[in-house]
Short mmCIF file of C-alpha atoms in Angstrom, two decimals:
data_model
loop_
_atom_site.label_atom_id
_atom_site.label_comp_id
_atom_site.label_asym_id
_atom_site.label_seq_id
_atom_site.Cartn_x
_atom_site.Cartn_y
_atom_site.Cartn_z
CA MET A 1 118.88 101.71 85.78
CA LEU A 2 119.95 98.05 85.99
CA LEU A 3 123.72 97.69 85.68
CA LYS A 4 125.47 94.41 85.17
CA CYS A 5 128.91 92.95 84.76
CA THR A 6 129.28 89.70 82.91
CA THR A 7 132.60 87.91 82.76
CA ARG A 8 133.09 84.28 81.76
CA HIS A 9 132.39 82.93 85.25
CA ILE A 10 130.99 85.87 87.23
CA ARG A 11 127.83 87.91 86.83
CA ILE A 12 127.09 90.93 89.00
CA TYR A 13 123.77 92.80 88.89
CA THR A 14 122.46 95.93 90.60
CA ALA A 15 119.38 93.96 91.58
CA GLU A 16 117.79 91.69 94.16
CA VAL A 17 116.38 88.26 93.43
CA GLU A 18 112.67 88.00 94.22
CA ASN A 19 110.56 85.04 93.12
CA ASN A 20 113.40 83.93 90.83
CA GLU A 21 113.44 87.31 89.05
CA LEU A 22 115.91 90.20 89.15
CA ILE A 23 114.38 93.37 90.60
CA GLU A 24 116.44 96.51 90.03
CA SER A 25 117.99 97.96 93.19
CA GLN A 26 120.27 100.91 93.87
CA ASN A 27 121.35 99.42 97.23
CA VAL A 28 121.95 95.72 96.50
CA LEU A 29 124.41 93.87 94.30
CA THR A 30 123.65 90.28 93.39
CA LEU A 31 126.47 87.88 92.55
CA ASP A 32 126.06 84.81 90.32
CA VAL A 33 129.14 82.58 90.49
CA ASP A 34 129.84 80.09 87.69
CA PRO A 35 126.41 80.28 86.04
CA ASP A 36 127.37 77.61 83.48
CA ASN A 37 128.50 75.11 86.15
CA GLU A 38 131.94 74.81 84.61
CA PHE A 39 133.52 73.98 87.97
CA ASN A 40 133.02 71.64 90.90
CA TRP A 41 132.62 73.71 94.06
CA ASN A 42 132.82 73.01 97.76
CA GLU A 43 131.35 75.35 100.35
CA ASP A 44 134.74 76.65 101.55
CA ALA A 45 135.83 77.70 98.06
CA LEU A 46 132.48 79.33 97.34
CA GLN A 47 132.63 81.25 100.62
CA LYS A 48 136.09 82.57 99.63
CA VAL A 49 134.55 84.06 96.50
CA TYR A 50 131.68 85.61 98.47
CA ARG A 51 134.05 87.07 101.10
CA GLN A 52 136.28 88.52 98.39
CA PHE A 53 133.19 89.99 96.70
CA ASP A 54 132.12 91.65 99.98
CA GLU A 55 135.64 93.06 100.49
CA LEU A 56 135.81 94.40 96.93
CA VAL A 57 132.37 96.01 97.19
CA GLU A 58 133.40 97.62 100.48
CA SER A 59 136.60 98.95 98.86
CA TYR A 60 134.43 100.85 96.35
CA SER A 61 132.26 102.37 99.08
CA GLY A 62 131.58 106.00 98.18
CA ALA A 63 132.59 105.56 94.53
CA ASP A 64 130.08 105.91 91.72
CA LEU A 65 128.37 102.65 90.86
CA THR A 66 129.38 102.15 87.23
CA GLU A 67 129.68 99.23 84.84
CA TYR A 68 133.43 99.85 84.84
CA ASN A 69 133.68 99.39 88.63
CA LEU A 70 131.50 96.28 88.47
CA ARG A 71 133.75 94.86 85.76
CA ARG A 72 136.83 95.49 87.90
CA ILE A 73 135.21 93.56 90.75
CA GLY A 74 134.26 90.76 88.34
CA SER A 75 137.80 90.59 86.95
CA ASP A 76 139.29 90.40 90.45
CA LEU A 77 136.91 87.54 91.26
CA GLU A 78 137.94 85.74 88.05
CA HIS A 79 141.58 85.95 89.22
CA LEU A 80 140.57 84.47 92.58
CA MET A 81 138.78 81.62 90.80
CA ARG A 82 141.90 80.92 88.72
CA SER A 83 143.97 80.70 91.90
CA LEU A 84 141.38 78.34 93.46
CA LEU A 85 141.63 76.13 90.38
CA GLN A 86 145.43 76.19 90.35
CA SER A 87 145.58 75.28 94.06
CA GLY A 88 143.12 72.40 93.58
CA GLU A 89 140.36 73.95 95.72
CA ILE A 90 137.96 73.76 92.77
CA SER A 91 138.13 71.59 89.66
CA TYR A 92 136.61 71.50 86.21
CA ASN A 93 133.20 69.88 85.99
CA LEU A 94 133.79 67.31 83.26
CA GLU A 95 130.02 66.87 82.90
CA SER A 96 129.50 70.54 82.05
CA ARG A 97 127.87 71.12 78.68
CA VAL A 98 131.14 72.64 77.43
CA VAL A 99 134.53 71.84 78.88
CA ASN A 100 136.93 74.36 77.39
CA TYR A 101 139.54 74.81 80.16
CA SER A 102 138.95 78.54 79.97
CA MET A 103 141.19 79.19 82.97
CA GLY A 104 143.99 76.89 81.90
CA LEU A 105 144.65 73.43 83.16
CA SER A 106 144.50 72.85 86.88
CA GLN A 107 147.46 71.62 88.86
CA VAL A 108 147.98 67.88 88.80
CA ALA A 109 150.07 66.27 91.52
CA PRO A 110 152.86 64.10 90.10
CA GLN A 111 152.08 60.38 90.23
CA ALA A 112 154.38 58.20 92.30
CA GLY A 113 156.16 55.82 89.96
#
C-alpha cells in the first residue's frame, strides 16, 4: 500500500520515481522538498534537508512504517526548513505563484544608517 506524508513544504512517499511516475515500494522512501517552489534554494541548504531526512529515516529503522511516523519525519524537516529560513540559508521565492510567508518572515540584517 502506498503511504504518503504531505506537509506544507515536504512530501514523503513509500515509492520510487520511474519515468516520472511514483511506483509503490516497501523499501524506498521518496522525498519531495518544496514542491510549490516557495523558497530559493542553494545546493548546501538542500543537502542539509536530505541529510536530515536520511538521519530521521535511520532513527526509525525497525519501527513500523506508518503514516504517523512519516508525518513525524515531515514535521521535523519542516522545522529544519524554518531554521534555514531564519538563518538566511534559504529565502522566499517572491516569484512563486503564492507568497504567503507560511514560515514567518525571514531574518533581515539591520541596515547601516
